[in-house]
Coordinates of C-alpha atoms in Angstrom, one line a residue:
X35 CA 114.0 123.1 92.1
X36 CA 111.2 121.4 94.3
X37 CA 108.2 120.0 91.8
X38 CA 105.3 120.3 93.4
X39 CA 101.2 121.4 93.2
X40 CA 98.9 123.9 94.0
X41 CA 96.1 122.3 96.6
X42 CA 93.2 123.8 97.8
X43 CA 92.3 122.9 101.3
X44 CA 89.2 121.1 100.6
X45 CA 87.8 117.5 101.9
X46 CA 88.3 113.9 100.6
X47 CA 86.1 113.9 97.5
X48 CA 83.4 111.7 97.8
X49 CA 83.5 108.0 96.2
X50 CA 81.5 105.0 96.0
X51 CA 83.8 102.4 98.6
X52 CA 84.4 99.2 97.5
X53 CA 82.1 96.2 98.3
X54 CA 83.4 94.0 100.7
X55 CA 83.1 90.8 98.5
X56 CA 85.2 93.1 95.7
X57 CA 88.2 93.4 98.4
X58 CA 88.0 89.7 98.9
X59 CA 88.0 88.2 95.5
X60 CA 90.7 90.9 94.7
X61 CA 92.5 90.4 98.0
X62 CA 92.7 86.8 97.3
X63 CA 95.1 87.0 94.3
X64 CA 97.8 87.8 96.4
X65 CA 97.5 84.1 98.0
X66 CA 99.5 82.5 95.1
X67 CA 101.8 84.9 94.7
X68 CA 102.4 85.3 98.5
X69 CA 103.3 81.7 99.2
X70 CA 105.2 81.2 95.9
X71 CA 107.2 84.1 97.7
X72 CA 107.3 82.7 101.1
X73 CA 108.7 79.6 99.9
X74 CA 111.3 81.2 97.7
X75 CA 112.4 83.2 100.7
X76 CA 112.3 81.0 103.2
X77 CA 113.5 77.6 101.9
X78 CA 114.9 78.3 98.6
X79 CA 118.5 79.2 99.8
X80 CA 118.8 76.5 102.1
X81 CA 117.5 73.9 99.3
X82 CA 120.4 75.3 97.0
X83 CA 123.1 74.7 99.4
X84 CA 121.7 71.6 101.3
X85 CA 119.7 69.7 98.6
X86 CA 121.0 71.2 95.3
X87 CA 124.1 71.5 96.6
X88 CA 125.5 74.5 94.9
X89 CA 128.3 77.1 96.5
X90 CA 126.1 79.5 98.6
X91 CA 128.1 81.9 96.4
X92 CA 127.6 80.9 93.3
X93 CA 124.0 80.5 94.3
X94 CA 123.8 84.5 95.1
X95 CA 125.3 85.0 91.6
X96 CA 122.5 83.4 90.2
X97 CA 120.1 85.5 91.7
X98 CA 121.7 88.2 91.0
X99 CA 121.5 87.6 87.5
X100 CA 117.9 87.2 87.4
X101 CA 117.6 90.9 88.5
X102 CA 119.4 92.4 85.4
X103 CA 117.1 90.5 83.1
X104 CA 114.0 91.5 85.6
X105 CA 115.3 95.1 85.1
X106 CA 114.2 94.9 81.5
X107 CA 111.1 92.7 81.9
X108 CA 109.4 94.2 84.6
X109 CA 109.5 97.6 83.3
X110 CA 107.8 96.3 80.0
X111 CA 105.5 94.7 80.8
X112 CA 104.2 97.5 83.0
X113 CA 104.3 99.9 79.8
X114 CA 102.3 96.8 77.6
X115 CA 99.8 96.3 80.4
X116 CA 99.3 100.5 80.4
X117 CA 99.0 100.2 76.4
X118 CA 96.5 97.1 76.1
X119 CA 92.7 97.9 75.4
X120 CA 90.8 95.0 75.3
X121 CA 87.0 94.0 76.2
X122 CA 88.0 92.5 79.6
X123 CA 89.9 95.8 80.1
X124 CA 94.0 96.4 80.5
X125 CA 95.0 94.3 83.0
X126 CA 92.3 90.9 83.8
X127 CA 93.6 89.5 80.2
X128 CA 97.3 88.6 81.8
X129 CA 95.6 86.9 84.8
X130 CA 93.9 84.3 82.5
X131 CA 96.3 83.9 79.7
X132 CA 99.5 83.5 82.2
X133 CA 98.5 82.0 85.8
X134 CA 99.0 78.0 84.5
X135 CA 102.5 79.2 83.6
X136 CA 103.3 80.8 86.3
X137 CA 102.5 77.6 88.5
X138 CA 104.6 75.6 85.8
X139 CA 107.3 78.1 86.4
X140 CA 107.4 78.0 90.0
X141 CA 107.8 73.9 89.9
X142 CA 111.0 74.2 87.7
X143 CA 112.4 76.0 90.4
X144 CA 112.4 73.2 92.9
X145 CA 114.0 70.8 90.0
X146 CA 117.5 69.9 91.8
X147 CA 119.5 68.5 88.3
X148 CA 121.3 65.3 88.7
X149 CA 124.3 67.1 88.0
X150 CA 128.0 67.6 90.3
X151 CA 129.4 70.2 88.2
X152 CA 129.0 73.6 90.2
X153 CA 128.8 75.0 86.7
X154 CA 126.2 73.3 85.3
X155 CA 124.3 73.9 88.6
X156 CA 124.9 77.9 88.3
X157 CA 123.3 77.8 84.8
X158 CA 120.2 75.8 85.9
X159 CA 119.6 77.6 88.3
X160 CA 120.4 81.0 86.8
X161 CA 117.7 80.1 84.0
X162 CA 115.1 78.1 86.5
X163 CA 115.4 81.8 88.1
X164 CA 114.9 84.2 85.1
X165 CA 112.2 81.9 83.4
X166 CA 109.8 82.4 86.5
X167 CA 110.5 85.7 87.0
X168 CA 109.6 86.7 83.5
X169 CA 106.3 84.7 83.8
X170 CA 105.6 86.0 87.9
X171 CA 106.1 89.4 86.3
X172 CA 103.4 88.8 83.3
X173 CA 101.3 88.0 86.4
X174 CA 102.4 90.3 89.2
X175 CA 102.6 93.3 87.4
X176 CA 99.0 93.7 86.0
X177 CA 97.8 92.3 89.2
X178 CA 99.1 95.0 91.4
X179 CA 98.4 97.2 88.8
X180 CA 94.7 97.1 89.6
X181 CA 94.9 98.4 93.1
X182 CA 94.6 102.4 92.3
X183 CA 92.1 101.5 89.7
X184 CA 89.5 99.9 91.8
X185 CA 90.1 102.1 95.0
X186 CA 90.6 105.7 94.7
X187 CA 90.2 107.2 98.1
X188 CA 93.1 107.5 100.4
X189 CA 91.5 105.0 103.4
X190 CA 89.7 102.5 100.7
X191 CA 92.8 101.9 99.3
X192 CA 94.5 101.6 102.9
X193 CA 91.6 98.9 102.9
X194 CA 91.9 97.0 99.8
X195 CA 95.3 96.7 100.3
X196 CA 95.1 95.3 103.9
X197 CA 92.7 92.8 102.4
X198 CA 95.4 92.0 99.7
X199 CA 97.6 91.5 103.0
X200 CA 95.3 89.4 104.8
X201 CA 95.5 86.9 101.8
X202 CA 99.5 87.5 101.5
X203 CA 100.0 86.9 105.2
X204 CA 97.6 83.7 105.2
X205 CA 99.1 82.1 102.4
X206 CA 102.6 83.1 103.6
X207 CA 102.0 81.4 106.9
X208 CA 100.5 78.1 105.4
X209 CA 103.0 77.8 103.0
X210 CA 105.6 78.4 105.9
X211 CA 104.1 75.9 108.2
X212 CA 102.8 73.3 105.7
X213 CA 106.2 73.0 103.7
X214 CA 108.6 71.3 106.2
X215 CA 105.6 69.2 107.4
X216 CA 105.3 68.0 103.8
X217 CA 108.6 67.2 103.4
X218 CA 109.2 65.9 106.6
X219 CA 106.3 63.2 105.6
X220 CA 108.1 63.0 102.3
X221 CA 111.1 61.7 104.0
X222 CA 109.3 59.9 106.1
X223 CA 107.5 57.7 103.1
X224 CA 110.9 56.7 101.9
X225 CA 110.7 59.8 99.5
X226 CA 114.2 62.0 98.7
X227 CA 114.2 65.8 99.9
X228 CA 114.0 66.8 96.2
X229 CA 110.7 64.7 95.5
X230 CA 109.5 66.5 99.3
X231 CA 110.2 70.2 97.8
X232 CA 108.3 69.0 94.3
X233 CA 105.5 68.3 96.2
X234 CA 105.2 71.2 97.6
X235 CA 105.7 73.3 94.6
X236 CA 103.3 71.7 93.0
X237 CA 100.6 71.8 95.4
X238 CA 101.0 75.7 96.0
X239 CA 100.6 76.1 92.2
X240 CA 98.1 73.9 91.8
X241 CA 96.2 76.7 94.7
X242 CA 97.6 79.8 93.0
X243 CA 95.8 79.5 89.5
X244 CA 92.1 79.3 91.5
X245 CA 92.3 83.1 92.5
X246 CA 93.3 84.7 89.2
X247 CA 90.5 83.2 87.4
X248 CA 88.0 84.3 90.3
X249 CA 89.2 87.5 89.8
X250 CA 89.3 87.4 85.9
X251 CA 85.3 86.6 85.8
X252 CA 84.5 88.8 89.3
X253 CA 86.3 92.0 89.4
X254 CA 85.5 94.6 87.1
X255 CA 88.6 97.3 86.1
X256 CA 88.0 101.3 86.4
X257 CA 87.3 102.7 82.6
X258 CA 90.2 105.1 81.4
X259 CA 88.7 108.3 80.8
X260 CA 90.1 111.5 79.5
X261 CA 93.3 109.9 78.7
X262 CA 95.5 109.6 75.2
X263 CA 96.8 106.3 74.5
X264 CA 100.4 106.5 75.0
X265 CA 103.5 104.9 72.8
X266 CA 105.4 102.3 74.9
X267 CA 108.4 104.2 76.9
X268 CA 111.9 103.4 76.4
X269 CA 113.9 102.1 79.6
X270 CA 115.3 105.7 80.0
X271 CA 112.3 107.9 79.2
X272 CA 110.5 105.0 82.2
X273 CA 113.1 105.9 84.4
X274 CA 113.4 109.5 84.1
X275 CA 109.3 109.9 84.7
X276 CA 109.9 107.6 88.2
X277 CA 112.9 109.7 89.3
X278 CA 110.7 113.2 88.5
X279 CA 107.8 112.0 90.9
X280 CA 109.6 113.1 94.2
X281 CA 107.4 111.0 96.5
X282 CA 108.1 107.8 94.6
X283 CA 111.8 108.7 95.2
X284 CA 110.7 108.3 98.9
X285 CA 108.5 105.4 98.6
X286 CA 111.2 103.4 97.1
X287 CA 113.6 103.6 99.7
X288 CA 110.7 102.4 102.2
X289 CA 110.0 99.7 100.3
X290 CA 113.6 98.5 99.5
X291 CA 114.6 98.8 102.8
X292 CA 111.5 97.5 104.5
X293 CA 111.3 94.3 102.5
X294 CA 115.5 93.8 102.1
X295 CA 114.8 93.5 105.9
X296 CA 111.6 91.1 105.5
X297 CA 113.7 89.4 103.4
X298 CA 117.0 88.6 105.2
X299 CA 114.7 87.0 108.1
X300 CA 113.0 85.1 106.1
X301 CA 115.9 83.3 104.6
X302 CA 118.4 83.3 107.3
X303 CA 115.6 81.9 110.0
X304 CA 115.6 78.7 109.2
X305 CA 119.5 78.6 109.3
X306 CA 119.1 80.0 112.5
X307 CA 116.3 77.6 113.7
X308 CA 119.0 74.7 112.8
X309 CA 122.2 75.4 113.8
X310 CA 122.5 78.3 116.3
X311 CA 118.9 77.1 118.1
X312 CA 118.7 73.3 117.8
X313 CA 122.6 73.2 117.4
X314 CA 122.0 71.3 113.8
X315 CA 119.5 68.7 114.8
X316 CA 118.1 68.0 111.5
X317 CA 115.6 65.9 113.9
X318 CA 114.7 68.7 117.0
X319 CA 111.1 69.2 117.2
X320 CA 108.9 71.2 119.7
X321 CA 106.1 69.3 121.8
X322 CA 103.0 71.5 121.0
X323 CA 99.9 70.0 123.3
X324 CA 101.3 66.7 123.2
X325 CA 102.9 66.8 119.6
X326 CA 106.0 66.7 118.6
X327 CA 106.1 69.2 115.7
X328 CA 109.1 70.4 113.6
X329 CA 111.0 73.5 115.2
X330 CA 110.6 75.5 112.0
X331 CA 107.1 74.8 111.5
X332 CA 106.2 75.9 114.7
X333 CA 108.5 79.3 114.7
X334 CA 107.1 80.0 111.3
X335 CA 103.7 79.1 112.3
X336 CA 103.6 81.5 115.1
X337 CA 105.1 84.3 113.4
X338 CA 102.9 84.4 110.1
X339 CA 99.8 83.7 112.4
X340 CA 100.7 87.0 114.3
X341 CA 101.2 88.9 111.6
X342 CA 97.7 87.8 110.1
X343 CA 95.9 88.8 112.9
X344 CA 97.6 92.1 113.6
X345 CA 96.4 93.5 110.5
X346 CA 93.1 95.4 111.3
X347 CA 94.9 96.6 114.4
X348 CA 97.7 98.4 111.7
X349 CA 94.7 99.1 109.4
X350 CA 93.0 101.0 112.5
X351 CA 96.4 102.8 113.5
X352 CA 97.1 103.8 109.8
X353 CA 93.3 105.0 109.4
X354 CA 93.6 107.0 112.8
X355 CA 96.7 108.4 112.7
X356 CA 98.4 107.9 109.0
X357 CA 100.5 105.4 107.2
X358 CA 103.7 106.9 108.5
X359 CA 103.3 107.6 111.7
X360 CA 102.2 103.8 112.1
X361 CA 104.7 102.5 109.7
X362 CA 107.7 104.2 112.0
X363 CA 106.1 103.0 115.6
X364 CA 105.5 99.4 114.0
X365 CA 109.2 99.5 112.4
X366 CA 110.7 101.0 115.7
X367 CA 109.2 98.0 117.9
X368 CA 110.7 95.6 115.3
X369 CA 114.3 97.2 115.2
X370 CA 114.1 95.9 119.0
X371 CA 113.6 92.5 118.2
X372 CA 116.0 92.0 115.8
X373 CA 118.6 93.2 118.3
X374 CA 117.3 91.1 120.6
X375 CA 117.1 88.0 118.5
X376 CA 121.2 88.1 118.8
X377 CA 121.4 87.5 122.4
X378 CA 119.0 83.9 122.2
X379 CA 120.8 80.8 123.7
X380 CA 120.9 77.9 122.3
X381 CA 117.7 75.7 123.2
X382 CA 115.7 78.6 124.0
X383 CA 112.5 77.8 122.1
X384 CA 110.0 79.7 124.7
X385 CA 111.8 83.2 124.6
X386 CA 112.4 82.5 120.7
X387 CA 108.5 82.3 120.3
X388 CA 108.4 85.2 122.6
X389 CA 110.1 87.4 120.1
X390 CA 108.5 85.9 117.1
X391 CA 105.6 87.0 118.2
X392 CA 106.8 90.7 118.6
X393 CA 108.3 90.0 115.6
X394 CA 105.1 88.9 113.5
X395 CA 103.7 92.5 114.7
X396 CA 106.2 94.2 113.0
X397 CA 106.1 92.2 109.7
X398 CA 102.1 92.6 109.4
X399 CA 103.0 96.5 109.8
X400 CA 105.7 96.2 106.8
X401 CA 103.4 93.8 104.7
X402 CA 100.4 96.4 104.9
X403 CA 101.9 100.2 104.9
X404 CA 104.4 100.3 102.3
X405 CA 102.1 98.8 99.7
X406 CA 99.4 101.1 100.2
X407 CA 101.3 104.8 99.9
X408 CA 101.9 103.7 95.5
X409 CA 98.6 104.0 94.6
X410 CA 99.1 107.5 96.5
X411 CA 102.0 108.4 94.7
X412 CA 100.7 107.4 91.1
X413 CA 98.0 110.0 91.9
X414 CA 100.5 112.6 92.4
X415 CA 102.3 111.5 89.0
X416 CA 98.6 111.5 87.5
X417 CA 97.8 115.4 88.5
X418 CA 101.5 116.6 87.1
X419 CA 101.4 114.8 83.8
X420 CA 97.8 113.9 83.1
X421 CA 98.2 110.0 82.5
X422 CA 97.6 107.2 84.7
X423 CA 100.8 104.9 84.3
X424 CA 100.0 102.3 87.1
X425 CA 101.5 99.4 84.8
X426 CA 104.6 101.2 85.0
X427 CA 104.9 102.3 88.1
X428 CA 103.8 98.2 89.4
X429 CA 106.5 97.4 87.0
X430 CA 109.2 99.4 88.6
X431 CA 107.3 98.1 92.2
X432 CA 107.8 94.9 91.2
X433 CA 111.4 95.0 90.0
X434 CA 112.0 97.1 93.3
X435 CA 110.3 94.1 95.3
X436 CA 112.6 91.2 93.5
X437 CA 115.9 93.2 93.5
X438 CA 115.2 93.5 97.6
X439 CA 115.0 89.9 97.1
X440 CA 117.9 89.2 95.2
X441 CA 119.9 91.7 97.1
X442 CA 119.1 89.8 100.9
X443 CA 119.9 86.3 98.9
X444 CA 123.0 88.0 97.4
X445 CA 124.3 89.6 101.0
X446 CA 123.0 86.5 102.8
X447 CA 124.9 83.6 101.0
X448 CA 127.8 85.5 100.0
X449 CA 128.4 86.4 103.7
X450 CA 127.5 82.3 104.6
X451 CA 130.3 81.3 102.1
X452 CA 132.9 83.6 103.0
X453 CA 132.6 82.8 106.6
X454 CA 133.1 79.0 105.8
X455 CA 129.8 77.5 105.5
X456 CA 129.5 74.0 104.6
X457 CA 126.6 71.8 103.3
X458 CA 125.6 69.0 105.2
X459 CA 126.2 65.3 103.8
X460 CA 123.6 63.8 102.4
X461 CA 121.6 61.8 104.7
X462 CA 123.3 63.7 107.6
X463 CA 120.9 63.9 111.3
X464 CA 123.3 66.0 113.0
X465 CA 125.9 68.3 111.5
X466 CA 127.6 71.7 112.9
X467 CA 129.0 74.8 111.9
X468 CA 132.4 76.4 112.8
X469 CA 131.7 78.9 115.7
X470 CA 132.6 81.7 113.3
X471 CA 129.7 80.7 111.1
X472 CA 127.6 80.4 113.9
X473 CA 128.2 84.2 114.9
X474 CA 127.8 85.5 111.2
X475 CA 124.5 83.6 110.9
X476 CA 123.1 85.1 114.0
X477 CA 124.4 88.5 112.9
X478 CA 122.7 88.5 109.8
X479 CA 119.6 87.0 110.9
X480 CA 119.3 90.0 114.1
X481 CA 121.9 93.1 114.4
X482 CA 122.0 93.7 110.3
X483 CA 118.2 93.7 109.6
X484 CA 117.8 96.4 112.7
X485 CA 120.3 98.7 110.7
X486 CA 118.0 98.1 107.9
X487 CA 115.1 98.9 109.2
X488 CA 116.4 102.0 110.9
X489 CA 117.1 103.3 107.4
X490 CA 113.6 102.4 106.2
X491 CA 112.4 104.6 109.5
X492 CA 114.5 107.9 108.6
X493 CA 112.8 107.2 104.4
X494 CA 109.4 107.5 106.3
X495 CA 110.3 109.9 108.1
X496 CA 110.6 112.0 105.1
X497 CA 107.8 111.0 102.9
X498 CA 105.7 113.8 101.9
X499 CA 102.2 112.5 101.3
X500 CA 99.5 112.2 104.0
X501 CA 95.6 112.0 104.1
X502 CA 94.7 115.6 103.4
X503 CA 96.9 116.0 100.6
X504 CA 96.1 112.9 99.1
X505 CA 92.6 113.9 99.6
X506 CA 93.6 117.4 97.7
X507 CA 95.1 115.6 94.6
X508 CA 92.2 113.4 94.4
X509 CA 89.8 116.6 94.4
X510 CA 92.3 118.2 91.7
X511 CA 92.0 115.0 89.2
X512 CA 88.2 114.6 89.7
X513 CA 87.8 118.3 88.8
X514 CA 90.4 117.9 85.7
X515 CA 87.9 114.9 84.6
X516 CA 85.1 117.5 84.7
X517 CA 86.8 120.7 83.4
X518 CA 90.4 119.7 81.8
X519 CA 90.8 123.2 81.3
X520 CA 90.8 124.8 84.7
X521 CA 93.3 122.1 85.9
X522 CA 96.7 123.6 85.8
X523 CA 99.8 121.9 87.2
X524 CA 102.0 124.4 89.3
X525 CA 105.6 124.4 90.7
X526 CA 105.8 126.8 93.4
X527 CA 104.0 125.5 96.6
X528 CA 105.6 122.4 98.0
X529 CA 103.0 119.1 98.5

């Protein structure tokens, strides 16, 4: 049987929108967490295999690993953040008490142990993993978490998010651009790769910790009205409530889809970059205006600085004609790029840019639209069972977002080490692959992220939530607040 609710056809209910300086100071939380992202996607894998130098397989087992302790975590501390009552509200004490350690954290990540054994190496970095995960999560979790608390209308929160994306896409395109230029000086200075990567870590989490306090002393939290305190869920009664919100079940298969895909070309591009496009010149560079600049800042550069700018033009789509219908046209472009991307030839930087662009369209479209239909669908939970849970449900987002993650590192570097992928000796300027490599690595990084994304398109294509009966629930809840009784949840008319 279909759950579902009883709407009346009436009109967006009227709330105060958000100041602008509100949606910047919340926006720019997202800049830490962004480019500690961007950096694990990007460059992490390859600094496991080429720097680290553990099995690429091993190294997929390790993140995989870190998801089954993340599948307890994340949902707990979504149900502890729902549960807390303090005088700074539920979610602003985490940012303060846990933003030093989450920098901290992300440093021990980019440790590369003076060890040989391929053992030892799996349990460093099996640990490195589950140790900043936990404390990302204490982080993340509450951080997200605010989103349907400070903007309740159905464009606002289009908005706020896109603002939060803005930040994300920023900070994902500095740290993309700024990392292998740091290390490259690094180098240069006489410094080792691994003392290039600390650098960076520590600079980006030196930057992260400034946001979360801006947003600790600035940005205010929604009071919880109307609402009974609840008992922390178990694991199962968590996951049977997210299974019995039917547009959730929708949501999640965009979002693991859409960022699996995100994911995969993020780590297998600079792979790609190296030894399919510069045919494993360590040194290749691209003359930009009369510099010589590294091939993967430049790629990078260009693609994060396209998808930054594209947002308002997905904001205005998504505001004109919905989330989905701009979320499938900005997916279906993409799918053609990825194909595409197989068919490059070596040496082709100028159509490689050429596609990255197209390509940076499509990944401000999958930053920005997925993210904004949860605050959506914890509304729709909200009307059927008369309690806000958005710690939970940014709890199950954010285990969602890092299983993605885990999953493309798993898929991605077990594939690399069956097909024969070797790590380059140290101190090595030039160094090949087998052809077979070559082919899987340019598989992976085009053909398999289009079948992704297709998937994510026919999820979309199915989601049940749009505008006007978003605008209905919200009507329905603001009512409840005013009259409980007259607010009855019913099963017979499909939303």
């Amino acid at each position: 049987m279909s759950q579902s609710l009883e709407v009346s056809s009436v009109d967006s209910p009227r709330t105060r929108p958000l100041k602008r300086i509100t949606k910047i100071f919340y926006g720019s939380g997202d800049f830490g967490r962004a480019s500690f992202n961007t950096l694990r996607q990007i460059f992490y894998a390859i600094f496991l295999t080429d720097v680290v130098g553990i099995d690429p397989r091993l190294a997929s087992i390790a993140a995989l690993a870190g998801i089954v302790w993340d599948a307890i975590n994340d949902p707990l501390v979504g149900a502890i953040s729902d549960n807390v009552r303090t005088r700074w509200g539920r979610r602003r004490p985490f940012l303060i008490l846990f933003s030093i350690p989450f920098a901290l954290a992300f440093i021990l990540l980019w440790w590369a142990p003076p060890w040989h054994s391929q053992g030892l190496l799996l349990l460093h970095v099996t640990l490195a993993y589950m140790v900043s995960d936990t404390i990302q999560t204490l982080v993340t979790v509450p951080y997200l978490a605010l989103t349907p608390e400070l903007a309740e209308d159905y464009d606002d929160r289009t908005s706020l998010t896109s603002f939060r994306m803005f930040f994300n896409l920023v900070a994902s395109m500095v740290a993309a651009v700024a990392a292998p230029s740091i290390v490259d000086a690094s180098v240069k200075a006489g410094h080792t790769l691994q003392q290039g990567y600390i650098t960076v870590a520590a600079i980006f989490g030196g930057i992260a910790v400034i946001p979360f306090f801006l947003i600790f002393f600035t940005v205010k939290e929604r009071p919880i009205s109307n609402e009974v305190q609840e008992e922390t869920l178990t694991f199962k009664q968590t996951l049977q409530l997210l299974w019995a919100n039917t547009p959730f079940r929708s949501a999640t298969g965009i979002y693991v889809l859409n960022w699996i895909s995100a994911d995969v070309v993020s780590l297998m591009i600079p792979y790609y970059l190296l030894y399919w496009i510069s045919q494993g010149d360590f040194l290749a560079k691209i003359n930009i205006f009369g510099q010589k600049v590294a091939t993967e800042s430049v790629v990078l550069g260009v693609l994060m600085l396209t998808a930054t700018l594209t947002v308002p033009f997905w904001n205005h789509i998504a505001h004109r004609f919905g989330k989905r219908s701009a979320y499938i046209s900005g997916m279906a472009m993409w799918v053609i790029v990825q194909i595409s991307i197989f068919f490059v030839y070596p040496g082709s930087y100028g159509l490689m840019i050429g596609l990255i662009v197209l390509a940076g369209i499509g990944i401000s479209n999958a930053h920005i639209l997925p993210e904004s239909i949860f605050p959506d669908v914890i509304d729709w939970d909200e009307l059927r069972t008369n309690h806000r849970r958005e710690g939970m449900y940014y709890g199950a987002i954010n285990f969602i977002r890092k299983l993605s993650s885990a999953l493309a590192i798993f898929i991605s570097l077990q594939v690399l080490g069956w097909f024969g992928y070797q790590s380059p000796p140290e101190g090595a300027v030039i160094f090949t692959q087998s052809p077979q490599t070559l082919t899987v690595i340019r598989l992976l990084t085009g053909p398999l992220v289009a079948v992704f994304l297709v998937a994510a398109i026919l999820f979309a294509w199915n989601y049940p939530l749009n505008r006007e009966k978003q605008a209905r629930i919200r009507r329905l809840l603001q009512k409840r607040q005013k009259q409980p009784q007259t607010a009855a949840v019913l099963l017979h008319k499909e939303i």
